[in-house]
PDB file of C-alpha atoms and ligand atoms in Angstrom:
ATOM      1  CA  MET A   1     -49.572-168.278 116.919  1.00 85.00           C
ATOM      2  CA  LYS A   2     -48.785-166.433 113.726  1.00 95.00           C
ATOM      3  CA  LEU A   3     -45.806-167.919 111.871  1.00 94.00           C
ATOM      4  CA  GLU A   4     -44.651-164.362 111.217  1.00 94.00           C
ATOM      5  CA  ASP A   5     -44.055-164.005 114.976  1.00 94.00           C
ATOM      6  CA  ILE A   6     -41.720-167.009 115.205  1.00 94.00           C
ATOM      7  CA  ARG A   7     -38.229-165.600 115.228  1.00 93.00           C
ATOM      8  CA  ARG A   8     -35.070-165.541 117.311  1.00 93.00           C
ATOM      9  CA  GLU A   9     -31.784-163.706 117.410  1.00 94.00           C
ATOM     10  CA  TYR A  10     -28.582-165.515 116.457  1.00 92.00           C
ATOM     11  CA  THR A  11     -26.016-164.600 119.080  1.00 90.00           C
ATOM     12  CA  LYS A  12     -23.924-167.728 119.719  1.00 89.00           C
ATOM     13  CA  ASP A  13     -20.789-166.859 117.795  1.00 87.00           C
ATOM     14  CA  GLY A  14     -19.184-164.766 115.076  1.00 93.00           C
ATOM     15  CA  LEU A  15     -16.989-165.794 112.171  1.00 96.00           C
ATOM     16  CA  ARG A  16     -14.036-163.623 111.155  1.00 96.00           C
ATOM     17  CA  ARG A  17     -11.663-164.004 108.229  1.00 96.00           C
ATOM     18  CA  GLU A  18      -8.658-164.632 110.499  1.00 96.00           C
ATOM     19  CA  MET A  19     -10.483-167.526 112.202  1.00 95.00           C
ATOM     20  CA  LEU A  20     -10.854-169.509 108.965  1.00 98.00           C
ATOM     21  CA  LYS A  21      -8.697-172.510 108.107  1.00 98.00           C
ATOM     22  CA  ASP A  22      -6.773-172.509 104.816  1.00 96.00           C
ATOM     23  CA  THR A  23      -8.904-175.212 103.210  1.00 97.00           C
ATOM     24  CA  PRO A  24     -12.675-175.576 103.425  1.00 98.00           C
ATOM     25  CA  VAL A  25     -12.370-179.252 104.351  1.00 98.00           C
ATOM     26  CA  ALA A  26     -10.258-178.341 107.407  1.00 98.00           C
ATOM     27  CA  GLN A  27     -12.867-175.705 108.314  1.00 98.00           C
ATOM     28  CA  PHE A  28     -15.671-178.238 107.743  1.00 98.00           C
ATOM     29  CA  GLU A  29     -13.977-180.854 109.935  1.00 98.00           C
ATOM     30  CA  LEU A  30     -13.709-178.328 112.774  1.00 98.00           C
ATOM     31  CA  TRP A  31     -17.390-177.386 112.522  1.00 98.00           C
ATOM     32  CA  LEU A  32     -18.480-181.028 112.144  1.00 98.00           C
ATOM     33  CA  GLN A  33     -16.557-181.905 115.299  1.00 98.00           C
ATOM     34  CA  GLN A  34     -18.337-179.065 117.124  1.00 97.00           C
ATOM     35  CA  ALA A  35     -21.702-180.230 115.721  1.00 97.00           C
ATOM     36  CA  ILE A  36     -20.985-183.746 117.047  1.00 97.00           C
ATOM     37  CA  GLU A  37     -19.949-182.347 120.445  1.00 97.00           C
ATOM     38  CA  ALA A  38     -23.154-180.239 120.567  1.00 95.00           C
ATOM     39  CA  LYS A  39     -24.951-183.626 120.672  1.00 93.00           C
ATOM     40  CA  PHE A  40     -27.883-182.762 118.450  1.00 89.00           C
ATOM     41  CA  ALA A  41     -29.584-185.508 116.460  1.00 91.00           C
ATOM     42  CA  ASP A  42     -27.836-186.679 113.283  1.00 95.00           C
ATOM     43  CA  PRO A  43     -24.932-184.195 113.027  1.00 97.00           C
ATOM     44  CA  THR A  44     -23.764-185.998 109.861  1.00 98.00           C
ATOM     45  CA  ALA A  45     -27.166-185.649 108.167  1.00 98.00           C
ATOM     46  CA  MET A  46     -27.041-183.502 105.043  1.00 98.00           C
ATOM     47  CA  VAL A  47     -29.618-182.444 102.495  1.00 98.00           C
ATOM     48  CA  VAL A  48     -28.536-183.648  99.055  1.00 99.00           C
ATOM     49  CA  ALA A  49     -29.883-181.721  96.075  1.00 99.00           C
ATOM     50  CA  THR A  50     -29.833-183.058  92.523  1.00 98.00           C
ATOM     51  CA  VAL A  51     -31.526-181.926  89.312  1.00 98.00           C
ATOM     52  CA  ASP A  52     -33.408-184.029  86.743  1.00 97.00           C
ATOM     53  CA  GLU A  53     -33.220-183.740  82.962  1.00 96.00           C
ATOM     54  CA  HIS A  54     -36.031-181.144  82.950  1.00 96.00           C
ATOM     55  CA  GLY A  55     -34.184-178.904  85.422  1.00 97.00           C
ATOM     56  CA  GLN A  56     -36.467-179.989  88.308  1.00 98.00           C
ATOM     57  CA  PRO A  57     -34.441-180.027  91.566  1.00 98.00           C
ATOM     58  CA  SER A  58     -35.090-182.650  94.249  1.00 98.00           C
ATOM     59  CA  GLN A  59     -33.686-183.038  97.751  1.00 98.00           C
ATOM     60  CA  ARG A  60     -33.439-185.641 100.457  1.00 98.00           C
ATOM     61  CA  ILE A  61     -31.475-186.256 103.657  1.00 98.00           C
ATOM     62  CA  VAL A  62     -28.505-188.627 103.442  1.00 98.00           C
ATOM     63  CA  LEU A  63     -25.791-189.420 105.996  1.00 98.00           C
ATOM     64  CA  LEU A  64     -22.228-188.257 105.378  1.00 98.00           C
ATOM     65  CA  LYS A  65     -19.993-191.306 105.850  1.00 98.00           C
ATOM     66  CA  HIS A  66     -16.537-189.890 105.238  1.00 98.00           C
ATOM     67  CA  VAL A  67     -14.846-186.604 104.448  1.00 98.00           C
ATOM     68  CA  ASP A  68     -11.288-185.722 103.501  1.00 98.00           C
ATOM     69  CA  GLU A  69      -9.502-183.373 101.072  1.00 96.00           C
ATOM     70  CA  ASN A  70     -10.877-185.462  98.149  1.00 97.00           C
ATOM     71  CA  GLY A  71     -14.476-184.821  99.062  1.00 98.00           C
ATOM     72  CA  PHE A  72     -17.667-185.831 100.860  1.00 98.00           C
ATOM     73  CA  VAL A  73     -18.783-189.475 100.738  1.00 98.00           C
ATOM     74  CA  PHE A  74     -22.290-190.966 100.945  1.00 98.00           C
ATOM     75  CA  PHE A  75     -23.903-194.270  99.989  1.00 98.00           C
ATOM     76  CA  THR A  76     -27.220-195.068  98.358  1.00 98.00           C
ATOM     77  CA  ASN A  77     -29.188-197.297  95.987  1.00 98.00           C
ATOM     78  CA  THR A  78     -28.065-196.772  92.389  1.00 98.00           C
ATOM     79  CA  GLY A  79     -31.643-197.222  91.108  1.00 98.00           C
ATOM     80  CA  SER A  80     -32.900-194.404  93.343  1.00 98.00           C
ATOM     81  CA  ARG A  81     -34.113-191.116  91.960  1.00 98.00           C
ATOM     82  CA  LYS A  82     -30.994-189.260  93.173  1.00 98.00           C
ATOM     83  CA  ALA A  83     -28.657-191.791  91.530  1.00 98.00           C
ATOM     84  CA  GLN A  84     -30.631-191.693  88.267  1.00 98.00           C
ATOM     85  CA  GLU A  85     -30.465-187.902  88.285  1.00 98.00           C
ATOM     86  CA  LEU A  86     -26.716-187.963  88.981  1.00 98.00           C
ATOM     87  CA  LYS A  87     -26.239-190.199  85.922  1.00 97.00           C
ATOM     88  CA  GLN A  88     -27.674-187.394  83.757  1.00 96.00           C
ATOM     89  CA  ASN A  89     -26.124-184.500  85.660  1.00 98.00           C
ATOM     90  CA  SER A  90     -23.366-185.076  88.181  1.00 98.00           C
ATOM     91  CA  LYS A  91     -23.659-181.546  89.620  1.00 98.00           C
ATOM     92  CA  ILE A  92     -24.768-181.736  93.224  1.00 98.00           C
ATOM     93  CA  CYS A  93     -25.294-179.541  96.274  1.00 99.00           C
ATOM     94  CA  LEU A  94     -25.008-180.650  99.915  1.00 99.00           C
ATOM     95  CA  HIS A  95     -26.489-178.695 102.806  1.00 98.00           C
ATOM     96  CA  PHE A  96     -25.699-179.213 106.488  1.00 98.00           C
ATOM     97  CA  PRO A  97     -28.504-177.492 108.466  1.00 97.00           C
ATOM     98  CA  TRP A  98     -26.858-177.076 111.853  1.00 97.00           C
ATOM     99  CA  HIS A  99     -29.336-174.504 113.159  1.00 93.00           C
ATOM    100  CA  GLU A 100     -28.972-175.669 116.780  1.00 93.00           C
ATOM    101  CA  ILE A 101     -25.517-174.053 116.676  1.00 95.00           C
ATOM    102  CA  GLU A 102     -26.661-171.262 114.340  1.00 96.00           C
ATOM    103  CA  ARG A 103     -24.616-172.528 111.427  1.00 97.00           C
ATOM    104  CA  GLN A 104     -25.052-173.962 107.971  1.00 98.00           C
ATOM    105  CA  VAL A 105     -22.552-175.281 105.439  1.00 98.00           C
ATOM    106  CA  ILE A 106     -23.323-175.555 101.729  1.00 98.00           C
ATOM    107  CA  VAL A 107     -21.127-177.628  99.413  1.00 99.00           C
ATOM    108  CA  TYR A 108     -21.308-177.222  95.621  1.00 98.00           C
ATOM    109  CA  GLY A 109     -19.602-179.814  93.483  1.00 98.00           C
ATOM    110  CA  GLU A 110     -19.564-182.819  91.256  1.00 98.00           C
ATOM    111  CA  ALA A 111     -20.532-186.354  92.349  1.00 98.00           C
ATOM    112  CA  GLN A 112     -18.121-189.098  91.306  1.00 98.00           C
ATOM    113  CA  ALA A 113     -19.204-192.727  91.635  1.00 98.00           C
ATOM    114  CA  LEU A 114     -16.974-194.645  94.064  1.00 98.00           C
ATOM    115  CA  PRO A 115     -15.199-197.851  93.026  1.00 98.00           C
ATOM    116  CA  THR A 116     -17.027-201.071  93.958  1.00 98.00           C
ATOM    117  CA  SER A 117     -14.226-202.068  96.355  1.00 98.00           C
ATOM    118  CA  ARG A 118     -14.840-198.899  98.421  1.00 98.00           C
ATOM    119  CA  VAL A 119     -18.623-199.431  98.409  1.00 98.00           C
ATOM    120  CA  ALA A 120     -18.216-203.092  99.416  1.00 98.00           C
ATOM    121  CA  LYS A 121     -15.924-202.142 102.294  1.00 97.00           C
ATOM    122  CA  TYR A 122     -18.594-199.837 103.718  1.00 98.00           C
ATOM    123  CA  PHE A 123     -21.502-202.206 102.962  1.00 98.00           C
ATOM    124  CA  LEU A 124     -19.819-205.046 104.864  1.00 96.00           C
ATOM    125  CA  SER A 125     -19.350-202.763 107.890  1.00 96.00           C
ATOM    126  CA  ARG A 126     -23.114-202.142 108.180  1.00 96.00           C
ATOM    127  CA  PRO A 127     -25.365-204.058 110.598  1.00 96.00           C
ATOM    128  CA  LYS A 128     -26.775-207.252 109.020  1.00 96.00           C
ATOM    129  CA  GLU A 129     -30.359-205.933 109.098  1.00 96.00           C
ATOM    130  CA  SER A 130     -29.324-202.807 107.176  1.00 97.00           C
ATOM    131  CA  GLN A 131     -27.593-204.984 104.591  1.00 98.00           C
ATOM    132  CA  LEU A 132     -30.762-207.095 104.220  1.00 98.00           C
ATOM    133  CA  ALA A 133     -32.897-203.936 104.017  1.00 98.00           C
ATOM    134  CA  ALA A 134     -30.692-202.700 101.169  1.00 98.00           C
ATOM    135  CA  TRP A 135     -31.345-205.973  99.333  1.00 98.00           C
ATOM    136  CA  ALA A 136     -35.095-205.747 100.047  1.00 98.00           C
ATOM    137  CA  SER A 137     -35.629-202.159  98.897  1.00 97.00           C
ATOM    138  CA  GLN A 138     -35.921-201.016  95.311  1.00 97.00           C
ATOM    139  CA  GLN A 139     -35.417-197.510  96.620  1.00 97.00           C
ATOM    140  CA  SER A 140     -37.643-194.761  95.194  1.00 97.00           C
ATOM    141  CA  ARG A 141     -39.839-197.174  93.198  1.00 97.00           C
ATOM    142  CA  PRO A 142     -43.465-197.910  94.171  1.00 97.00           C
ATOM    143  CA  VAL A 143     -44.211-200.833  96.493  1.00 97.00           C
ATOM    144  CA  SER A 144     -47.747-202.208  96.866  1.00 98.00           C
ATOM    145  CA  SER A 145     -47.764-202.340 100.673  1.00 98.00           C
ATOM    146  CA  ARG A 146     -45.689-202.416 103.863  1.00 98.00           C
ATOM    147  CA  GLN A 147     -46.495-206.123 103.983  1.00 98.00           C
ATOM    148  CA  ALA A 148     -44.969-206.695 100.539  1.00 98.00           C
ATOM    149  CA  LEU A 149     -41.784-204.922 101.667  1.00 98.00           C
ATOM    150  CA  MET A 150     -41.591-207.034 104.836  1.00 98.00           C
ATOM    151  CA  GLN A 151     -42.114-210.216 102.792  1.00 98.00           C
ATOM    152  CA  THR A 152     -39.193-209.296 100.535  1.00 98.00           C
ATOM    153  CA  PHE A 153     -37.083-208.515 103.630  1.00 98.00           C
ATOM    154  CA  SER A 154     -37.951-211.883 105.118  1.00 98.00           C
ATOM    155  CA  SER A 155     -37.142-213.764 101.884  1.00 97.00           C
ATOM    156  CA  MET A 156     -33.756-211.966 101.751  1.00 97.00           C
ATOM    157  CA  LYS A 157     -33.168-213.068 105.345  1.00 97.00           C
ATOM    158  CA  ASP A 158     -33.710-216.688 104.270  1.00 97.00           C
ATOM    159  CA  LYS A 159     -31.685-216.319 101.074  1.00 97.00           C
ATOM    160  CA  PHE A 160     -28.656-214.922 102.922  1.00 97.00           C
ATOM    161  CA  ALA A 161     -29.079-216.914 106.136  1.00 95.00           C
ATOM    162  CA  LYS A 162     -25.579-218.354 105.856  1.00 93.00           C
ATOM    163  CA  GLY A 163     -22.299-216.490 105.508  1.00 91.00           C
ATOM    164  CA  GLU A 164     -21.566-212.928 104.492  1.00 94.00           C
ATOM    165  CA  ILE A 165     -24.249-210.873 102.750  1.00 97.00           C
ATOM    166  CA  PRO A 166     -22.855-209.788  99.374  1.00 97.00           C
ATOM    167  CA  LEU A 167     -22.943-206.239  98.045  1.00 98.00           C
ATOM    168  CA  PRO A 168     -26.063-205.781  95.877  1.00 98.00           C
ATOM    169  CA  ASP A 169     -25.168-204.718  92.335  1.00 98.00           C
ATOM    170  CA  PHE A 170     -27.708-201.878  92.726  1.00 98.00           C
ATOM    171  CA  TRP A 171     -25.943-200.277  95.659  1.00 98.00           C
ATOM    172  CA  GLY A 172     -23.259-197.615  95.372  1.00 98.00           C
ATOM    173  CA  GLY A 173     -21.604-194.546  96.750  1.00 98.00           C
ATOM    174  CA  TYR A 174     -20.403-191.129  95.664  1.00 98.00           C
ATOM    175  CA  CYS A 175     -17.588-188.787  96.494  1.00 98.00           C
ATOM    176  CA  VAL A 176     -18.709-185.175  96.105  1.00 99.00           C
ATOM    177  CA  VAL A 177     -15.675-183.241  94.880  1.00 98.00           C
ATOM    178  CA  PRO A 178     -16.217-179.650  96.024  1.00 98.00           C
ATOM    179  CA  THR A 179     -15.800-176.571  93.824  1.00 98.00           C
ATOM    180  CA  LYS A 180     -17.254-174.068  96.328  1.00 98.00           C
ATOM    181  CA  ILE A 181     -18.097-174.322 100.027  1.00 98.00           C
ATOM    182  CA  GLU A 182     -19.979-171.715 102.047  1.00 98.00           C
ATOM    183  CA  PHE A 183     -19.799-171.375 105.840  1.00 98.00           C
ATOM    184  CA  TRP A 184     -22.661-169.433 107.444  1.00 98.00           C
ATOM    185  CA  GLN A 185     -22.697-168.276 111.040  1.00 97.00           C
ATOM    186  CA  GLY A 186     -25.844-166.565 112.351  1.00 96.00           C
ATOM    187  CA  GLY A 187     -25.313-162.991 113.550  1.00 94.00           C
ATOM    188  CA  GLU A 188     -27.205-160.454 115.628  1.00 93.00           C
ATOM    189  CA  HIS A 189     -29.910-158.426 113.834  1.00 94.00           C
ATOM    190  CA  ARG A 190     -29.640-160.793 110.843  1.00 94.00           C
ATOM    191  CA  LEU A 191     -26.103-159.507 110.113  1.00 95.00           C
ATOM    192  CA  HIS A 192     -24.818-163.004 109.559  1.00 96.00           C
ATOM    193  CA  ASP A 193     -21.238-163.965 108.655  1.00 97.00           C
ATOM    194  CA  ARG A 194     -20.839-165.810 105.365  1.00 98.00           C
ATOM    195  CA  PHE A 195     -17.599-166.972 103.773  1.00 98.00           C
ATOM    196  CA  MET A 196     -17.324-168.738 100.424  1.00 98.00           C
ATOM    197  CA  TYR A 197     -14.247-170.811  99.552  1.00 98.00           C
ATOM    198  CA  VAL A 198     -13.887-170.994  95.767  1.00 98.00           C
ATOM    199  CA  LYS A 199     -11.549-173.517  94.141  1.00 98.00           C
ATOM    200  CA  GLN A 200      -9.009-171.982  91.761  1.00 98.00           C
ATOM    201  CA  ALA A 201      -7.554-173.513  88.578  1.00 97.00           C
ATOM    202  CA  ASP A 202      -4.298-174.313  90.397  1.00 97.00           C
ATOM    203  CA  GLY A 203      -6.159-176.204  93.117  1.00 96.00           C
ATOM    204  CA  SER A 204      -5.815-173.504  95.787  1.00 97.00           C
ATOM    205  CA  TRP A 205      -8.807-171.910  97.550  1.00 98.00           C
ATOM    206  CA  GLU A 206      -9.821-168.236  97.502  1.00 98.00           C
ATOM    207  CA  ILE A 207     -12.038-167.008 100.295  1.00 98.00           C
ATOM    208  CA  GLU A 208     -14.600-164.234  99.899  1.00 98.00           C
ATOM    209  CA  ARG A 209     -16.993-162.741 102.435  1.00 98.00           C
ATOM    210  CA  LEU A 210     -20.597-162.612 101.247  1.00 98.00           C
ATOM    211  CA  ASN A 211     -23.337-160.227 102.287  1.00 98.00           C
ATOM    212  CA  PRO A 212     -25.782-161.796 104.701  1.00 98.00           C
TER     213      PRO A 212
HETATM  214  C1  FMN B 301     -31.670-189.002 108.896  1.00 55.48           C
HETATM  215  C2  FMN B 301     -31.796-189.676 107.541  1.00 55.48           C
HETATM  216  C3  FMN B 301     -30.703-190.335 107.014  1.00 55.48           C
HETATM  217  C4  FMN B 301     -30.776-190.944 105.761  1.00 55.48           C
HETATM  218  N1  FMN B 301     -29.658-191.529 105.236  1.00 55.48           N
HETATM  219  C5  FMN B 301     -29.699-192.060 103.993  1.00 55.48           C
HETATM  220  C6  FMN B 301     -28.503-192.565 103.379  1.00 55.48           C
HETATM  221  O1  FMN B 301     -27.387-192.502 103.952  1.00 55.48           O
HETATM  222  N2  FMN B 301     -28.612-193.099 102.142  1.00 55.48           N
HETATM  223  C7  FMN B 301     -29.812-193.144 101.458  1.00 55.48           C
HETATM  224  O2  FMN B 301     -29.842-193.637 100.339  1.00 55.48           O
HETATM  225  N3  FMN B 301     -30.946-192.648 102.005  1.00 55.48           N
HETATM  226  C8  FMN B 301     -30.921-192.110 103.247  1.00 55.48           C
HETATM  227  N4  FMN B 301     -32.074-191.590 103.813  1.00 55.48           N
HETATM  228  C9  FMN B 301     -33.341-191.682 103.026  1.00 55.48           C
HETATM  229  C10 FMN B 301     -33.366-190.543 101.995  1.00 55.48           C
HETATM  230  O3  FMN B 301     -33.748-189.324 102.622  1.00 55.48           O
HETATM  231  C11 FMN B 301     -34.338-190.808 100.818  1.00 55.48           C
HETATM  232  O4  FMN B 301     -35.644-191.062 101.288  1.00 55.48           O
HETATM  233  C12 FMN B 301     -33.891-191.980  99.959  1.00 55.48           C
HETATM  234  O5  FMN B 301     -32.482-192.002  99.766  1.00 55.48           O
HETATM  235  C13 FMN B 301     -34.562-191.928  98.592  1.00 55.48           C
HETATM  236  O6  FMN B 301     -34.266-190.690  97.973  1.00 55.48           O
HETATM  237  P1  FMN B 301     -34.513-190.410  96.421  1.00 55.48           P
HETATM  238  O7  FMN B 301     -35.821-191.075  96.044  1.00 55.48           O
HETATM  239  O8  FMN B 301     -34.620-188.924  96.303  1.00 55.48           O
HETATM  240  O9  FMN B 301     -33.358-190.973  95.665  1.00 55.48           O
HETATM  241  C14 FMN B 301     -32.017-190.956 105.046  1.00 55.48           C
HETATM  242  C15 FMN B 301     -33.117-190.269 105.586  1.00 55.48           C
HETATM  243  C16 FMN B 301     -33.005-189.640 106.809  1.00 55.48           C
HETATM  244  C17 FMN B 301     -34.201-188.873 107.330  1.00 55.48           C
END
């Protein structure tokens, strides 16, 4: 099978200006709800792109844990590559690849570190094993073997055998405050619908249609 021959038409839906909500977050919430109802794996999974000090972009999948008019929230290890890159350059791009429903959403913005109280609230809501795994993992740094990782996990299990597992001081979260959000709906013959919400100085949103 030649890769060049793998193609399909996008015919599920169309997106028209009059269908759009006033704010991109309201539009996002509608599409997220439909992505959840479509029952595909990990509807809250998003690709998070950051850039290092040399201008080298990197990406990884992270789960969206909350969204409201303030922004898009995710949690991670603050020693990880993404967190280190965000320290240098807080500009960030999120991508929701909802191709099962012939849609994608792209969020451009600035990542703001969340207060510890907010991070702790989420951390304490996680299953115990995930909390222990957070303690055991120096995310993004080399580890000698799977066995070494499991040994650290097991020693954390012993260390925190009693009571609540505290929030590690190397664990944090971000709220991505959006400046632009694009909604893409696949169209027939590659004539896709694309709308970009752009934040204005007064806080309102302008909407422009983009060429496919
Ligand atoms: C479906 C899925 C969900 C993930 N969710 C998270 C998450 O919420 N937080 C996180 O730090 N990493 C998450 N990861 C792991 C990241 O993709 C990545 O490997 C890790 O954060 C280290 O990234 P970095 O080295 O670029 O900082 C997830 C991976 C997958 C495939």
